[in-house]
């Protein structure tokens, strides 16, 4: 298949904002794509790997400018000048390379396979001479690209395709193309995606039909989307959703780890963002090997850090660096050891057990874990129908420094990827939400050189809508507990897409938890709302922009506030 066919679709998709239209355009295209390698579907999201694979092209604006200059036979400074004006290197490539193309009579046509191979190749390049090697792979593509092809190649390289295709649209288009007669087809596609997290797998199965789609299931060793809770504000509501009696557990302030042992005995660990963190946690792997019985399993857990000196549990923030760290791991393990709190079992000894009642899954979980202090334990649990006892458990959890409680429905299945009423969370500060940073401003005086004020946004479908500016909550000095301005500045700088005076715009990648006093309607921000007295409490390297609060969440918070005129304290 020629890459120009993809480009035609990219152009058509970017011309409409209507979701239904986008899905129909894509459905027609998918019927053509079905005879190609299934992984080509990743190109619709500007990728060459499934979403859970964290590998990136690692291409800077500077390198792209070099590549365009080389392919178009122009000066880098001319490109830079234009870039400052229009801010889209894709458009610039279109103009310059398009012009060059007209003067060349014969050129080979760009095949999608070639694009895919070179893009994949970029990810593998590391070490000495990496920049030159990357440049040569990009130039090879640009040399046979038309202007429009160059535009989308560049946008793909910069992870900024701008065609407005979110997961929902891919889901609907697969349903429309291959399961048109089926009832709830989109739902079926979504469930298959929640289990595989891979559109190539779902697409390939859907082409073959419903039966093949139904075969997609949980496999240990592959990342799986976790089940999420609904938020409640009182114990009555919790019992109303979970029925009586229900299981209540401490809500630990760590991070979620899905522990996998596959049928060959390999152990792998995934976060809620589907990132493979096995290498960062050899200590957890060792505990799993020694303390859990079974040839194969998938266990859901919260991994919590503690202070090795006084053995006290630490907040998430303190151990968050362990998720990203790729070196000096042994030393970090000594300074920041962790404990596994296992709370669910989804797969056991070659069998999926997600459909059996939670009560039975939990019984089996308790049987297979050898509890060892500060290493592994089943999460603390109380099964009760008594509201007073439940409230006492809640207060005890808070007293021992936990975030609150989780209540779980005893006869419920495990539903990967869904925020369903099989589990609820209750905690005192109802007003902390996860948001993504979309802009920032350089500080002055003591804070000069750092980005110290951040424009944060919530999500509405594929779009990020601003909801306020936050500048407090971070630390000025390295070494104090918590995230520092310096750290966030270093993370934000490579994400800058536009600079104007002291203000910058950044790619929406960095997720932060923000607390606030209340939310008000406001014309100043694109969401239509603004937070009062916002403060960053955590940087969340374990969350993706997709996981942040949605506009709907914000609207329901505002509604709740109406019943509590002074805001929830
Ligand atoms: P918020 O977004 O309100 O700050 P949160 O960041 O902790 O809450 P939520 O999805 O709202 O995330 O809460 C569910 C999370 O709580 C789970 O993803 C898991 O990491 C954590 N958790 C802690 N203890 C438990 C438990 N016993 N059972 C299930 N999840 C637990």
Coordinates of C-alpha atoms and ligand atoms in Angstrom, one line a residue:
X1 CA 0.0 0.0 0.0
X2 CA 1.3 3.4 -0.9
X3 CA 1.8 5.9 2.0
X4 CA -0.1 8.4 -0.1
X5 CA -3.3 6.4 0.8
X6 CA -2.7 7.0 4.4
X7 CA -2.0 10.7 3.7
X8 CA -5.3 11.0 1.9
X9 CA -7.1 9.7 4.9
X10 CA -5.2 11.9 7.3
X11 CA -6.2 14.9 5.2
X12 CA -9.9 13.8 5.1
X13 CA -10.0 13.2 8.8
X14 CA -8.4 16.5 9.7
X15 CA -11.1 18.3 7.6
X16 CA -14.0 17.4 9.9
X17 CA -14.5 17.6 13.6
X18 CA -17.6 15.5 13.6
X19 CA -16.9 12.1 15.3
X20 CA -19.5 10.2 13.2
X21 CA -18.0 11.5 10.0
X22 CA -14.5 10.6 11.1
X23 CA -15.6 7.1 12.0
X24 CA -17.3 6.6 8.6
X25 CA -14.2 7.9 6.7
X26 CA -12.1 5.5 8.7
X27 CA -14.5 2.6 8.2
X28 CA -14.1 2.8 4.5
X29 CA -10.4 3.0 4.8
X30 CA -10.1 0.0 7.2
X31 CA -11.8 -2.2 4.6
X32 CA -8.9 -1.4 2.3
X33 CA -6.4 -1.8 5.1
X34 CA -7.5 -5.3 6.0
X35 CA -5.3 -7.0 3.5
X36 CA -2.2 -5.2 4.8
X37 CA -0.2 -6.0 8.0
X38 CA -2.5 -5.4 10.9
X39 CA 0.1 -3.3 12.7
X40 CA -0.3 -0.5 10.0
X41 CA -3.3 0.5 12.0
X42 CA -1.0 2.1 14.6
X43 CA -0.1 4.7 12.0
X44 CA -3.6 6.2 12.5
X45 CA -2.5 7.3 15.9
X46 CA 0.9 8.3 14.6
X47 CA 2.6 5.3 16.2
X48 CA 4.3 2.1 15.2
X49 CA 3.7 0.2 18.4
X50 CA 0.6 -0.5 20.5
X51 CA -0.3 2.2 23.0
X52 CA 1.2 0.3 26.0
X53 CA 4.6 0.2 24.4
X54 CA 6.4 3.2 25.8
X55 CA 9.1 3.3 23.1
X56 CA 9.2 6.7 21.4
X57 CA 10.9 8.0 18.2
X58 CA 13.0 10.4 20.3
X59 CA 13.2 13.1 17.6
X60 CA 13.7 16.7 18.5
X61 CA 12.4 19.8 16.6
X62 CA 16.1 20.5 15.9
X63 CA 16.6 17.2 14.1
X64 CA 13.5 17.6 12.1
X65 CA 14.6 21.0 11.0
X66 CA 17.9 19.5 9.8
X67 CA 16.1 16.8 7.9
X68 CA 13.8 19.2 6.2
X69 CA 16.7 21.4 5.3
X70 CA 18.6 18.5 3.8
X71 CA 15.7 17.1 1.8
X72 CA 14.5 20.4 0.6
X73 CA 17.9 21.9 -0.2
X74 CA 17.3 25.0 2.0
X75 CA 18.9 26.7 5.0
X76 CA 18.0 25.7 8.5
X77 CA 17.7 29.3 9.4
X78 CA 14.9 29.8 6.8
X79 CA 13.0 27.0 8.3
X80 CA 13.5 28.3 11.8
X81 CA 12.1 31.7 10.8
X82 CA 9.0 30.1 9.3
X83 CA 8.7 27.8 12.3
X84 CA 8.6 30.7 14.7
X85 CA 5.8 32.2 12.6
X86 CA 3.5 29.2 12.0
X87 CA 4.6 26.7 14.7
X88 CA 4.0 23.5 12.6
X89 CA 7.0 21.8 11.1
X90 CA 4.6 19.5 9.2
X91 CA 3.2 22.5 7.2
X92 CA 6.7 23.8 6.6
X93 CA 7.9 20.4 5.3
X94 CA 4.8 20.4 3.0
X95 CA 5.8 23.8 1.5
X96 CA 9.5 23.3 1.1
X97 CA 9.5 19.6 0.1
X98 CA 6.5 20.1 -2.2
X99 CA 8.4 22.8 -4.1
X100 CA 11.5 20.6 -4.5
X101 CA 9.3 17.7 -5.7
X102 CA 7.9 19.7 -8.6
X103 CA 11.4 20.2 -9.9
X104 CA 12.2 16.5 -9.9
X105 CA 10.7 14.5 -12.7
X106 CA 11.1 10.9 -11.6
X107 CA 11.0 9.7 -8.1
X108 CA 10.0 6.4 -6.5
X109 CA 6.7 6.3 -4.7
X110 CA 6.7 6.0 -0.9
X111 CA 5.4 2.6 0.3
X112 CA 3.8 2.4 3.8
X113 CA 6.0 -0.6 4.5
X114 CA 9.1 1.5 4.0
X115 CA 7.7 4.2 6.3
X116 CA 6.8 1.7 8.9
X117 CA 10.2 0.0 8.8
X118 CA 12.1 3.3 9.0
X119 CA 10.0 4.6 11.8
X120 CA 10.5 1.4 13.8
X121 CA 14.2 1.6 13.0
X122 CA 14.4 5.1 14.7
X123 CA 13.3 3.6 18.0
X124 CA 16.1 1.1 18.0
X125 CA 18.9 3.6 17.5
X126 CA 20.9 4.5 20.5
X127 CA 24.4 5.5 21.6
X128 CA 27.2 6.9 19.5
X129 CA 26.3 8.4 16.2
X130 CA 22.6 8.1 16.9
X131 CA 21.7 11.5 15.6
X132 CA 23.4 10.9 12.2
X133 CA 21.8 7.5 11.9
X134 CA 18.4 8.9 12.7
X135 CA 18.8 11.7 10.3
X136 CA 19.7 9.2 7.5
X137 CA 16.5 7.1 8.1
X138 CA 14.4 10.3 8.1
X139 CA 16.1 11.7 5.0
X140 CA 15.6 8.4 3.1
X141 CA 11.8 8.9 3.6
X142 CA 11.7 12.6 2.9
X143 CA 13.7 12.1 -0.3
X144 CA 10.9 10.1 -1.9
X145 CA 8.0 12.0 -0.2
X146 CA 5.6 14.5 -1.7
X147 CA 4.9 17.7 0.2
X148 CA 1.8 16.3 1.8
X149 CA 3.6 13.0 2.7
X150 CA 6.4 14.9 4.2
X151 CA 3.9 16.9 6.3
X152 CA 2.5 13.8 8.0
X153 CA 5.8 12.0 8.3
X154 CA 7.1 15.0 10.2
X155 CA 4.0 15.2 12.4
X156 CA 4.3 11.5 13.1
X157 CA 7.9 11.9 14.1
X158 CA 7.0 14.7 16.5
X159 CA 4.0 12.7 17.9
X160 CA 1.6 15.4 16.9
X161 CA -0.5 14.1 14.0
X162 CA -3.4 16.6 14.5
X163 CA -6.1 14.5 12.8
X164 CA -8.3 14.1 15.9
X165 CA -8.5 10.4 16.0
X166 CA -9.1 9.1 19.6
X167 CA -9.7 5.5 20.7
X168 CA -13.4 6.0 20.5
X169 CA -13.3 6.8 16.8
X170 CA -11.1 3.8 16.0
X171 CA -13.4 1.6 18.0
X172 CA -16.5 2.9 16.1
X173 CA -14.9 2.6 12.7
X174 CA -13.8 -1.0 13.3
X175 CA -17.4 -1.8 14.4
X176 CA -18.9 0.0 11.3
X177 CA -16.5 -1.7 8.9
X178 CA -16.7 -5.3 10.1
X179 CA -19.5 -5.8 12.6
X180 CA -22.3 -3.7 11.1
X181 CA -25.0 -6.3 11.7
X182 CA -24.0 -7.0 15.3
X183 CA -25.8 -5.5 18.3
X184 CA -23.6 -3.4 20.6
X185 CA -20.7 -3.9 18.2
X186 CA -18.8 -0.9 19.5
X187 CA -19.0 -2.2 23.0
X188 CA -17.7 -5.6 21.9
X189 CA -14.8 -3.9 20.2
X190 CA -14.1 -1.9 23.3
X191 CA -14.1 -4.9 25.6
X192 CA -11.7 -6.7 23.2
X193 CA -9.5 -3.7 23.4
X194 CA -9.6 -3.5 27.2
X195 CA -8.4 -7.0 27.3
X196 CA -5.6 -6.8 24.6
X197 CA -4.7 -3.1 24.6
X198 CA -3.7 -3.5 21.1
X199 CA -5.7 -2.3 18.1
X200 CA -3.7 -4.5 15.7
X201 CA -5.0 -7.5 17.6
X202 CA -8.6 -6.2 17.7
X203 CA -8.5 -5.2 14.0
X204 CA -7.2 -8.5 12.8
X205 CA -9.8 -10.4 14.9
X206 CA -12.7 -8.1 13.8
X207 CA -11.8 -8.6 10.1
X208 CA -12.4 -12.4 10.7
X209 CA -15.7 -11.8 12.6
X210 CA -17.4 -11.9 15.9
X211 CA -16.2 -15.3 16.9
X212 CA -12.6 -14.4 16.5
X213 CA -13.2 -11.2 18.5
X214 CA -14.6 -13.1 21.4
X215 CA -11.5 -15.2 21.5
X216 CA -9.5 -12.2 22.6
X217 CA -8.9 -12.6 26.3
X218 CA -6.6 -11.9 29.2
X219 CA -3.1 -13.4 28.8
X220 CA -0.6 -13.3 31.6
X221 CA 2.5 -11.5 30.6
X222 CA 0.6 -8.9 28.5
X223 CA -0.5 -5.7 30.0
X224 CA -4.1 -5.5 31.0
X225 CA -6.3 -2.5 31.8
X226 CA -7.3 -2.5 35.4
X227 CA -10.8 -2.1 37.0
X228 CA -11.3 1.3 38.5
X229 CA -13.6 2.5 41.4
X230 CA -16.4 5.0 41.5
X231 CA -16.0 7.9 44.0
X232 CA -18.5 8.2 46.9
X233 CA -18.7 10.7 49.7
X234 CA -20.5 8.7 52.4
X235 CA -20.8 5.1 53.7
X236 CA -24.5 4.8 52.9
X237 CA -23.8 5.5 49.2
X238 CA -21.0 3.0 49.3
X239 CA -23.2 0.3 50.6
X240 CA -26.0 1.2 48.2
X241 CA -23.6 0.6 45.3
X242 CA -21.8 -2.5 46.7
X243 CA -24.7 -4.1 48.6
X244 CA -24.6 -5.5 52.1
X245 CA -22.5 -7.1 53.3
X246 CA -19.5 -5.8 51.4
X247 CA -15.7 -6.0 51.7
X248 CA -13.9 -2.9 52.9
X249 CA -10.2 -2.5 52.5
X250 CA -7.6 0.2 53.2
X251 CA -6.9 2.5 50.3
X252 CA -3.1 2.4 50.3
X253 CA -1.2 5.4 49.0
X254 CA 1.2 3.6 46.7
X255 CA 0.9 2.7 43.0
X256 CA -0.9 0.0 41.2
X257 CA 1.1 -3.0 40.0
X258 CA -0.4 -5.9 38.1
X259 CA 1.8 -8.9 38.8
X260 CA 1.9 -11.5 36.1
X261 CA 3.4 -15.0 36.0
X262 CA 3.0 -16.5 32.6
X263 CA 2.6 -20.1 31.7
X264 CA 6.4 -20.4 31.3
X265 CA 7.0 -19.0 34.8
X266 CA 8.2 -15.6 33.7
X267 CA 7.3 -12.8 36.0
X268 CA 6.4 -9.4 34.7
X269 CA 5.0 -6.2 36.4
X270 CA 2.8 -3.6 34.8
X271 CA 1.5 -0.3 36.0
X272 CA -2.0 1.1 35.6
X273 CA -0.6 2.9 32.5
X274 CA 0.4 -0.5 31.1
X275 CA 4.1 0.3 31.4
X276 CA 6.3 -2.7 32.0
X277 CA 8.2 -1.9 35.2
X278 CA 9.7 -5.4 35.8
X279 CA 13.3 -4.1 35.5
X280 CA 12.8 -1.4 38.0
X281 CA 11.4 -3.7 40.7
X282 CA 13.7 -6.8 41.0
X283 CA 12.8 -6.8 44.7
X284 CA 9.1 -7.2 43.9
X285 CA 9.9 -10.0 41.4
X286 CA 11.9 -11.8 44.1
X287 CA 9.1 -11.6 46.7
X288 CA 6.6 -12.8 44.1
X289 CA 8.8 -15.8 43.3
X290 CA 9.3 -16.7 46.9
X291 CA 5.9 -15.9 48.4
X292 CA 3.2 -16.7 45.9
X293 CA 2.2 -20.3 45.0
X294 CA 1.1 -21.2 41.5
X295 CA 2.4 -21.9 37.9
X296 CA 0.7 -18.9 36.5
X297 CA -1.3 -15.9 37.7
X298 CA -2.4 -12.3 37.4
X299 CA -2.6 -10.4 40.7
X300 CA -3.8 -6.9 41.2
X301 CA -2.0 -5.0 43.9
X302 CA -0.9 -1.7 45.4
X303 CA 2.8 -1.4 46.0
X304 CA 3.6 0.9 48.9
X305 CA 7.0 2.4 49.9
X306 CA 8.3 2.6 53.5
X307 CA 11.1 4.2 55.3
X308 CA 13.8 1.5 55.9
X309 CA 14.9 3.1 59.2
X310 CA 11.7 3.6 61.1
X311 CA 9.6 1.2 58.9
X312 CA 6.8 3.8 58.5
X313 CA 4.9 3.9 55.2
X314 CA 5.7 6.7 52.8
X315 CA 3.3 8.6 50.5
X316 CA 3.3 7.8 46.8
X317 CA 5.4 10.8 46.0
X318 CA 8.3 9.5 47.9
X319 CA 8.6 6.3 45.9
X320 CA 7.5 7.6 42.6
X321 CA 11.1 7.9 41.4
X322 CA 11.4 4.1 41.5
X323 CA 9.0 3.8 38.5
X324 CA 11.2 5.8 36.1
X325 CA 14.7 4.9 37.4
X326 CA 16.7 2.8 35.0
X327 CA 20.1 2.8 36.9
X328 CA 21.4 2.3 40.4
X329 CA 18.4 0.3 41.1
X330 CA 20.0 -1.8 43.9
X331 CA 20.8 1.3 45.8
X332 CA 17.4 2.7 45.4
X333 CA 15.8 -0.5 46.6
X334 CA 17.8 -0.2 49.8
X335 CA 16.7 3.4 50.4
X336 CA 13.1 3.0 49.2
X337 CA 12.0 -0.5 49.9
X338 CA 8.4 -1.5 49.0
X339 CA 5.6 -3.8 50.3
X340 CA 3.1 -5.5 48.1
X341 CA -0.6 -5.3 49.1
X342 CA -2.3 -7.8 47.0
X343 CA -6.1 -7.3 46.5
X344 CA -7.3 -9.3 43.6
X345 CA -6.7 -12.4 41.5
X346 CA -7.8 -12.4 37.9
X347 CA -6.0 -15.5 36.4
X348 CA -4.8 -18.6 38.2
X349 CA -3.1 -21.8 37.0
X350 CA -3.9 -21.4 33.3
X351 CA -7.5 -20.2 34.0
X352 CA -9.2 -16.8 33.7
X353 CA -11.1 -16.3 36.9
X354 CA -12.3 -12.7 36.3
X355 CA -15.9 -13.9 36.1
X356 CA -16.1 -15.7 39.4
X357 CA -17.4 -13.7 42.4
X358 CA -14.9 -11.4 44.2
X359 CA -15.4 -13.3 47.5
X360 CA -14.1 -16.5 45.9
X361 CA -11.2 -14.8 44.1
X362 CA -10.2 -13.2 47.4
X363 CA -10.3 -16.6 49.2
X364 CA -8.0 -18.1 46.7
X365 CA -5.7 -15.1 46.8
X366 CA -5.3 -15.5 50.6
X367 CA -4.5 -19.2 50.1
X368 CA -1.7 -18.6 47.7
X369 CA 0.1 -15.8 49.4
X370 CA 2.7 -16.4 52.1
X371 CA 2.4 -13.2 54.1
X372 CA 5.7 -11.7 55.2
X373 CA 5.9 -8.4 57.1
X374 CA 6.9 -5.5 55.0
X375 CA 7.2 -7.7 51.9
X376 CA 3.8 -9.0 50.9
X377 CA 0.3 -9.4 52.4
X378 CA -3.3 -9.6 51.2
X379 CA -4.8 -6.1 51.6
X380 CA -6.4 -5.5 55.0
X381 CA -10.0 -6.4 54.8
X382 CA -13.3 -6.3 56.8
X383 CA -16.5 -7.9 55.5
X384 CA -19.5 -6.3 57.2
X385 CA -23.0 -5.0 56.7
X386 CA -22.8 -2.7 59.7
X387 CA -22.4 1.0 58.8
X388 CA -20.9 1.9 62.3
X389 CA -18.3 -0.8 61.9
X390 CA -17.5 0.3 58.4
X391 CA -17.1 3.9 59.6
X392 CA -14.8 2.8 62.4
X393 CA -12.7 0.9 59.8
X394 CA -12.6 4.1 57.7
X395 CA -11.4 6.2 60.6
X396 CA -8.8 3.6 61.6
X397 CA -7.5 3.6 58.0
X398 CA -7.1 7.4 58.1
X399 CA -5.5 7.2 61.6
X400 CA -2.9 4.8 60.3
X401 CA -2.1 7.3 57.5
X402 CA -4.0 5.6 54.6
X403 CA -5.8 7.6 52.0
X404 CA -9.2 6.2 52.9
X405 CA -11.1 3.0 52.0
X406 CA -12.1 1.0 49.1
X407 CA -15.4 -0.9 49.3
X408 CA -15.9 -3.9 47.1
X409 CA -19.0 -5.9 46.0
X410 CA -18.7 -9.5 47.1
X411 CA -20.4 -11.2 44.2
X412 CA -18.9 -9.0 41.5
X413 CA -16.7 -10.1 38.6
X414 CA -13.5 -8.3 37.6
X415 CA -14.1 -6.0 34.7
X416 CA -10.8 -4.9 33.1
X417 CA -10.7 -1.3 31.9
X418 CA -13.9 -0.1 33.4
X419 CA -14.9 2.3 36.1
X420 CA -17.8 0.2 37.3
X421 CA -19.8 -0.1 40.5
X422 CA -18.1 -3.2 41.7
X423 CA -15.8 -1.1 43.8
X424 CA -16.0 2.3 45.3
X425 CA -13.5 4.6 47.0
X426 CA -14.1 6.9 49.9
X427 CA -11.6 9.5 51.1
X428 CA -11.8 12.8 53.0
X429 CA -10.4 15.2 50.5
X430 CA -12.9 14.7 47.8
X431 CA -11.4 17.5 45.8
X432 CA -8.1 16.2 44.4
X433 CA -8.1 15.6 40.7
X434 CA -5.6 14.6 38.1
X435 CA -4.9 17.1 35.4
X436 CA -2.4 17.5 32.6
X437 CA 0.0 20.4 32.2
X438 CA -0.6 22.2 28.8
X439 CA 1.4 25.4 29.4
X440 CA 3.7 27.1 31.8
X441 CA 5.5 30.4 32.6
X442 CA 9.0 31.0 33.7
X443 CA 9.5 32.3 37.2
X444 CA 11.4 35.4 38.3
X445 CA 13.8 36.3 41.1
X446 CA 14.7 33.2 43.1
X447 CA 12.7 31.1 40.7
X448 CA 14.3 32.4 37.5
X449 CA 15.2 29.7 35.0
X450 CA 12.4 27.4 36.2
X451 CA 9.0 27.0 34.8
X452 CA 7.0 27.8 38.0
X453 CA 3.4 28.4 37.0
X454 CA 1.5 25.8 35.1
X455 CA -1.6 25.9 33.0
X456 CA -3.5 22.7 33.7
X457 CA -6.3 21.0 31.7
X458 CA -9.0 18.4 32.0
X459 CA -10.0 16.2 29.1
X460 CA -13.1 16.1 26.9
X461 CA -12.7 13.2 24.4
X462 CA -9.6 13.9 22.6
X463 CA -9.3 17.5 23.6
X464 CA -7.6 19.1 26.5
X465 CA -9.5 22.0 28.1
X466 CA -7.8 24.5 30.4
X467 CA -9.1 24.8 33.9
X468 CA -6.7 27.0 35.7
X469 CA -3.2 28.1 36.5
X470 CA -1.3 26.6 39.4
X471 CA 1.9 27.7 40.9
X472 CA 2.1 26.4 44.4
X473 CA 2.8 23.0 45.9
X474 CA 6.2 22.2 44.5
X475 CA 9.5 22.4 46.3
X476 CA 12.2 25.0 45.6
X477 CA 15.1 22.9 46.9
X478 CA 16.1 19.5 45.6
X479 CA 16.1 16.9 48.4
X480 CA 13.1 18.2 50.3
X481 CA 10.3 15.6 50.2
X482 CA 8.2 16.0 47.1
X483 CA 8.6 17.1 43.5
X484 CA 10.7 20.3 42.8
X485 CA 10.3 23.1 40.3
X486 CA 13.6 22.0 38.8
X487 CA 12.4 18.5 38.3
X488 CA 9.2 19.6 36.6
X489 CA 11.1 22.2 34.5
X490 CA 13.4 19.5 33.2
X491 CA 10.5 17.3 32.3
X492 CA 8.6 20.1 30.6
X493 CA 11.4 21.6 28.5
X494 CA 11.5 18.8 25.9
X495 CA 7.7 19.1 25.6
X496 CA 7.7 22.8 24.6
X497 CA 5.9 23.5 21.3
X498 CA 5.6 27.2 21.4
X499 CA 7.4 30.0 23.3
X500 CA 6.1 33.6 23.7
X501 CA 8.0 35.9 26.1
X502 CA 8.0 34.0 29.4
X503 CA 5.1 31.8 28.5
X504 CA 5.3 28.4 26.8
X505 CA 2.9 25.9 25.5
X506 CA 3.7 22.2 26.0
X507 CA 2.6 18.9 24.7
X508 CA 0.0 17.4 27.1
X509 CA 2.0 14.7 28.7
X510 CA 2.7 15.5 32.3
X511 CA 0.0 14.5 34.8
X512 CA -0.3 16.1 38.2
X513 CA -2.7 15.7 41.1
X514 CA -4.1 19.0 42.1
X515 CA -6.2 20.0 45.2
X516 CA -8.4 23.1 45.2
X517 CA -10.9 24.7 47.4
X518 CA -13.7 24.8 44.9
X519 CA -14.5 25.1 41.2
X520 CA -16.3 28.0 39.7
X521 CA -17.7 28.9 36.3
X522 CA -15.2 31.1 34.4
X523 CA -14.9 32.5 30.9
X524 CA -11.1 32.7 31.3
X525 CA -10.4 29.1 30.5
X526 CA -11.5 26.9 27.6
X527 CA -13.2 24.4 29.9
X528 CA -15.5 27.2 31.1
X529 CA -14.4 26.5 34.7
X530 CA -11.6 27.6 37.0
X531 CA -10.3 26.1 40.3
X532 CA -9.9 28.4 43.3
X533 CA -6.7 28.1 45.3
X534 CA -5.2 25.2 43.4
X535 CA -2.1 23.5 44.6
X536 CA -0.1 20.6 43.1
X537 CA 0.2 17.7 45.5
X538 CA 1.9 15.1 43.4
X539 CA 3.5 14.7 40.0
X540 CA 2.0 11.4 38.6
X541 CA 4.5 9.6 36.4
X542 CA 2.2 6.6 36.7
X543 CA -0.7 8.3 34.9
X544 CA -1.4 9.1 31.3
X545 CA -3.2 12.1 29.9
X546 CA -6.0 9.8 29.1
X547 CA -6.5 9.0 32.8
X548 CA -7.1 12.6 33.9
X549 CA -10.4 14.2 35.1
X550 CA -12.9 14.7 32.3
X551 CA -15.1 17.7 31.8
X552 CA -18.0 15.5 33.0
X553 CA -16.1 14.8 36.3
X554 CA -15.6 18.5 36.7
X555 CA -19.3 19.2 36.0
X556 CA -20.4 16.6 38.5
X557 CA -18.0 18.1 41.1
X558 CA -19.6 21.5 40.5
X559 CA -23.0 20.0 41.0
X560 CA -22.0 18.4 44.3
X561 CA -20.6 21.8 45.5
X562 CA -24.1 23.3 45.0
X563 CA -25.4 21.2 47.8
X564 CA -22.5 22.3 50.0
X565 CA -22.4 26.1 49.7
X566 CA -19.0 26.5 51.4
X567 CA -17.4 23.7 49.4
X568 CA -16.5 20.4 50.9
X569 CA -14.0 20.8 53.7
Ligands
LIG1 P1 -7.8 10.1 42.9 O1 -7.8 10.1 41.4 O2 -9.1 10.5 43.6 O3 -6.6 10.9 43.5 P2 -6.4 7.7 43.0 O4 -5.4 8.6 42.3 O5 -5.8 7.0 44.1 O6 -7.6 8.6 43.4 P3 -8.4 6.2 41.8 O7 -8.5 5.5 40.5 O8 -9.4 7.2 42.1 O9 -6.9 6.7 41.9 O10 -8.4 5.1 43.0 C1 -8.1 3.8 42.8 C2 -6.7 3.4 43.1 O11 -6.5 3.2 44.5 C3 -6.3 2.2 42.4 O12 -5.9 2.4 41.1 C4 -5.2 1.6 43.3 O13 -4.0 2.1 42.7 C5 -5.4 2.3 44.6 N1 -5.7 1.3 45.7 C6 -5.2 1.4 47.0 N2 -5.6 0.5 47.8 C7 -6.5 -0.3 47.1 C8 -7.3 -1.4 47.4 N3 -7.3 -2.0 48.6 N4 -8.0 -1.9 46.4 C9 -8.1 -1.4 45.1 N5 -7.3 -0.3 44.8 C10 -6.6 0.3 45.7

